[in-house]
C-alpha positions as MATLAB code, in Angstrom:
seq = 'XXXXXXXXXXXXXXXXXXXXXXXXXXXXXXXXXXXXXXXXXXXXXXXXXXXXXXXXXXXXXXXXXXXXXXXXXXXXXXXXXXXXXXXXXXXXXXXXXXXXXXXXXXXXXXXXXXXXXXXXXXXXXXXXXXXXXXXXXXXXXXXXXXXXXXXXXXXXXXXXXXXXXXXXXXXXXXXXXXXXXXXXXXXXXXXXXXXXXXXXXXXXXXXXXXXXXXXXXXXXXXXXXXXXXXXXXXXXXXXXXXXXXXXXXXXXXXXXXXXXXXXXXXXXXXXXXXXXXXXXXXXXXXXXXXXXXXXXXXXX';
ca = [
      15.445   -7.708  -11.691;
      16.473   -8.584   -8.159;
      15.286   -6.589   -5.166;
      17.517   -5.514   -2.300;
      16.336   -8.550   -0.391;
      17.858  -10.788   -3.031;
      14.414  -11.923   -4.160;
      13.709  -12.185   -7.869;
      10.457  -10.632   -8.969;
       7.620  -12.721  -10.294;
       8.088  -11.202  -13.749;
      11.636  -12.501  -13.997;
      11.246  -16.040  -12.731;
       7.524  -16.787  -12.662;
       7.814  -17.703   -8.988;
       9.360  -16.358   -5.832;
      12.599  -18.131   -4.816;
      12.845  -20.105   -1.583;
      13.346  -17.618    1.235;
      13.036  -17.792    5.004;
      10.103  -15.392    5.252;
      10.152  -15.700    9.054;
      13.354  -13.694    9.172;
      13.945  -10.261    7.677;
      11.903   -7.440    6.180;
      10.410   -7.535    2.689;
       8.194   -5.323    0.556;
       5.499   -7.185   -1.404;
       3.585   -5.256   -4.062;
       0.068   -6.624   -3.771;
      -1.461   -3.901   -5.907;
       0.321   -1.208   -7.892;
      -2.698    0.182   -9.699;
      -4.789    3.336   -9.903;
      -8.537    3.903  -10.421;
      -7.949    2.761  -14.021;
      -9.283   -0.798  -14.378;
      -6.056   -2.389  -15.576;
      -6.477   -6.191  -15.463;
      -2.845   -6.865  -14.500;
      -2.714   -4.244  -11.712;
      -4.894   -4.525   -8.633;
      -5.754   -1.478   -6.553;
      -3.174    0.093   -4.273;
      -1.963   -2.310   -1.602;
       1.518   -2.993   -0.261;
       2.509   -5.629    2.293;
       5.460   -5.010    4.590;
       6.496   -8.451    5.803;
       8.574   -8.315    9.011;
       9.904  -11.572   10.473;
       6.898  -13.442    9.153;
       4.217  -10.895   10.115;
       2.395   -8.947    7.369;
       1.451   -5.285    7.743;
      -0.696   -3.920    4.911;
      -0.719   -0.383    3.559;
      -4.027    0.365    1.815;
      -6.690   -2.046    0.667;
      -7.427   -1.458   -2.981;
      -9.592   -3.794   -5.077;
      -8.214   -7.337   -5.134;
      -6.079   -7.080   -1.999;
      -7.063  -10.413   -0.437;
      -6.732  -12.413   -3.631;
      -3.398  -10.772   -4.399;
      -2.213  -11.767   -0.916;
      -3.281  -15.342   -1.636;
      -1.519  -15.191   -5.010;
       1.683  -14.152   -3.217;
       1.199  -17.036   -0.808;
       0.884  -19.332   -3.816;
       4.342  -18.155   -4.876;
       5.821  -19.215   -1.557;
       5.074  -16.284    0.771;
       3.242  -18.427    3.315;
       2.944  -15.620    5.924;
       0.467  -13.908    3.566;
      -2.136  -16.597    4.249;
      -5.397  -14.655    4.422;
      -6.010  -15.646    8.055;
      -2.797  -13.767    8.965;
      -4.003  -10.406    7.648;
      -4.478   -8.565   10.939;
      -2.979   -5.070   10.440;
      -3.925   -2.394    7.908;
      -2.615    1.163    7.571;
      -4.767    3.375    5.332;
      -3.183    6.381    3.625;
      -6.447    8.110    2.673;
     -10.040    7.229    1.911;
     -10.139    7.391   -1.890;
     -12.099    4.413   -3.210;
      -9.182    2.901   -5.131;
      -7.355    2.557   -1.786;
     -10.324    1.255    0.224;
     -12.631   -0.778   -2.033;
     -10.838   -3.878   -0.757;
     -11.590   -2.996    2.870;
     -14.836   -5.021    3.119;
     -12.978   -7.901    1.472;
     -10.237   -7.587    4.101;
     -12.817   -7.351    6.893;
     -14.877  -10.378    5.925;
     -13.027  -12.823    3.655;
     -10.249  -13.654    6.160;
     -12.955  -14.153    8.794;
     -14.770  -16.607    6.534;
     -11.391  -18.314    6.107;
     -10.927  -18.562    9.891;
      -9.214  -15.386   11.024;
     -10.190  -15.431   14.702;
      -9.223  -11.960   15.904;
     -10.314   -8.426   14.999;
      -8.674   -6.543   12.149;
      -6.614   -3.598   13.402;
      -7.008   -0.577   11.111;
      -5.022    2.665   11.363;
      -6.068    5.541    9.148;
      -7.291    9.102    8.722;
     -10.361   10.707   10.215;
     -13.419    9.093    8.665;
     -12.043    5.547    8.810;
     -14.239    4.612   11.789;
     -17.374    5.853   10.046;
     -16.475    3.858    6.931;
     -16.036    0.677    8.968;
     -19.318    1.259   10.835;
     -21.194    1.659    7.552;
     -19.578   -1.475    6.124;
     -20.643   -3.515    9.144;
     -24.172   -2.194    8.649;
     -24.096   -2.985    4.932;
     -23.081   -6.590    5.624;
     -25.290   -7.102    8.667;
     -27.333   -9.848    6.994;
     -24.179  -11.752    6.027;
     -22.787  -11.456    9.555;
     -26.016  -12.679   11.144;
     -26.332  -15.685    8.845;
     -22.737  -16.719    9.443;
     -22.983  -16.281   13.227;
     -26.483  -17.698   13.761;
     -26.816  -20.138   10.867;
     -25.224  -23.501   10.167;
     -21.762  -22.143    9.313;
     -19.251  -22.608   12.166;
     -18.038  -18.993   12.114;
     -16.171  -17.511   15.071;
     -17.534  -14.361   16.709;
     -14.413  -12.147   16.533;
     -12.787  -12.343   13.119;
     -15.210   -9.909   11.462;
     -14.690   -7.207   14.098;
     -12.499   -4.161   13.426;
     -10.602   -2.007   15.879;
     -10.134    1.406   14.277;
      -7.358    3.771   15.342;
      -7.812    7.152   13.689;
      -4.618    9.175   13.325;
      -4.846   12.720   14.634;
      -1.218   13.814   14.358;
       2.112   12.773   12.901;
       4.330   10.449   14.894;
       4.449    6.836   16.035;
       1.061    5.198   15.506;
       1.935    1.545   16.111;
       4.738   -0.478   17.674;
       5.291   -4.123   18.568;
       8.344   -6.350   19.006;
       8.912   -6.464   15.228;
       8.228   -3.006   13.851;
       7.632    0.645   14.637;
       5.256    2.506   12.331;
       5.196    6.291   12.087;
       2.725    8.392   10.124;
       3.574   11.665    8.419;
       1.111   14.080    6.852;
       1.082   14.450    3.074;
      -1.048   16.558    0.744;
      -3.308   14.834   -1.765;
      -5.777   17.074   -3.544;
      -8.738   18.121   -1.409;
      -8.327   15.498    1.317;
      -7.995   17.119    4.733;
      -6.297   14.042    6.198;
      -3.837   11.945    4.205;
      -0.844   10.007    5.509;
       2.397    8.384    4.439;
       4.028    5.694    6.581;
       7.541    4.807    7.762;
       8.194    1.216    8.883;
      11.303    0.624   10.996;
      12.328   -2.973   11.707;
      15.576   -4.402   13.054;
      17.093   -4.622    9.566;
      15.360   -2.157    7.231;
      13.449    1.099    6.945;
      10.573    1.168    4.438;
       8.657    4.333    3.519;
       5.345    4.461    1.625;
       4.205    7.797    0.202;
       0.566    7.014   -0.485;
      -0.973    9.379   -3.022;
       0.770   12.715   -2.579;
       2.362   15.758   -4.105;
       6.106   16.129   -3.361;
       6.768   17.139    0.240;
       9.479   17.658    2.813;
       7.644   15.115    4.969;
       8.447   12.307    2.527;
      12.064   13.409    2.248;
      12.447   13.533    6.019;
      10.476   10.316    6.477;
      12.878    8.490    4.170;
      16.171   10.179    5.037;
      18.314    7.498    3.423;
      15.768    4.694    3.950;
      16.258    1.255    2.428;
      13.152    1.371    0.215;
      10.958    4.313   -0.770;
       7.716    3.245   -2.452;
       6.379    6.361   -4.151;
       3.530    7.165   -6.498;
       4.301    8.810   -9.840;
       2.904   10.093  -13.108;
       4.588   10.552  -16.470;
       5.599   14.146  -17.164;
       5.348   13.533  -20.915;
       1.864   12.077  -20.547;
       0.816   14.918  -18.250;
       1.716   17.495  -20.886;
      -0.832   15.910  -23.233;
      -3.677   16.026  -20.691;
      -6.538   18.532  -20.728;
      -5.955   21.574  -18.533;
      -8.667   20.581  -16.043;
      -6.908   17.248  -15.420;
      -3.511   18.908  -15.299;
      -4.809   21.130  -12.503;
      -6.079   18.124  -10.574;
      -2.965   15.990  -10.990;
      -0.554   18.830  -10.261;
      -2.300   19.290   -6.903;
      -2.679   15.599   -6.103;
       0.239   13.575   -7.444;
       3.978   13.589   -8.173;
       5.534   13.778  -11.640;
       8.630   11.874  -12.732;
      10.552   15.158  -12.796;
       9.458   16.037   -9.268;
      10.147   12.533   -7.989;
      13.677   12.590   -9.394;
      14.376   15.741   -7.391;
      12.692   14.338   -4.288;
      14.633   11.060   -4.449;
      17.907   12.929   -4.885;
      17.251   14.540   -1.515;
      15.634   11.553    0.230;
      18.473    9.191   -0.844;
      16.711    5.801   -0.698;
      18.758    2.693   -1.416;
      15.934    1.658   -3.739;
      13.135    3.772   -5.208;
      10.064    1.735   -6.207;
       7.422    3.385   -8.392;
       3.795    2.474   -7.827;
       0.337    3.880   -8.546;
       1.849    4.761  -11.950;
      -0.149    7.031  -14.229;
       1.149    6.395  -17.750;
      -1.188    8.224  -20.155;
       0.242    6.514  -23.208;
       3.749    5.964  -21.861;
       5.382    2.779  -20.545;
       7.414    1.617  -17.553;
      10.538    2.203  -19.614;
       9.434    5.763  -20.347;
       8.824    6.438  -16.652;
      12.265    5.110  -15.777;
      13.889    7.154  -18.548;
      12.158   10.320  -17.338;
      13.466    9.722  -13.815;
      16.940    8.329  -14.446;
      17.804   11.188  -16.783;
      17.646   13.351  -13.646;
      18.320   10.897  -10.802;
      21.319    8.604  -10.444;
      20.014    6.254   -7.776;
      18.550    2.788   -8.113;
      14.923    2.820   -9.286;
      12.414    0.222  -10.508;
       8.826    0.446  -11.708;
       6.853   -1.889   -9.456;
       4.335   -4.463  -10.622;
       1.886   -6.629   -8.728;
       3.576   -9.462   -6.797;
       7.067   -7.971   -7.054;
       9.126   -8.551   -3.908;
      11.959   -6.315   -2.669;
];
């Protein structure tokens, strides 16, 4: 399968083709997984690569090593020392367990500036607690024999209070829009606008007008999904939870028909005994647009 960027996925070729990563906008699936401990799917993490600069959405388990794996396939801008920007959708553990990894591993590997983190209320407290938890490590690296710099472990947190533009530089404009995910009071999706593409990430969410408006004919919509067939076999208590927290294939087909993305990429897939092919069948029987089921290290 070939993404809109013209890049073959890792599954097709075993390696990413030669591309000028310093020019253009690409979506790199660092982690497509859920809380389920699937060995071939790391926790939720997506890299938006814009003219050679990576912007991460979520930091699930394995995020730093997945970034290095992508670099090993030719995506040199994903060198761990370049991981400077993170946008957090919500504070569920499967989206944040990689945060201490992202805070400290790139520093150990010579990132020399603070990590910039944008996220919901509670993000600052999480970062403060993580710095406290790793205080001994920080002190040994700063005051011991290791030649560690004194800035790369620091984090500048920007908590998002309302929808709108939350970040902008000469490469990209990032807007946050509120989504509903279970009992979380603050949960966000993100729209990335560069000179050549518009990328929208849903995060974990039930269907909403905010996602439809945020996409509005975008180039790529990366959206979570669960199998409707698998859902119907779940216990009622789990059906209640998932119906109020996530988006079914049937619902996503309707949403995509209105949002009109050039490419719909499924991630955070909940299968419950189904397969990628089943998910695609459930969606394409109701939606005529282009859709793929994302896997770790896919590039679009």
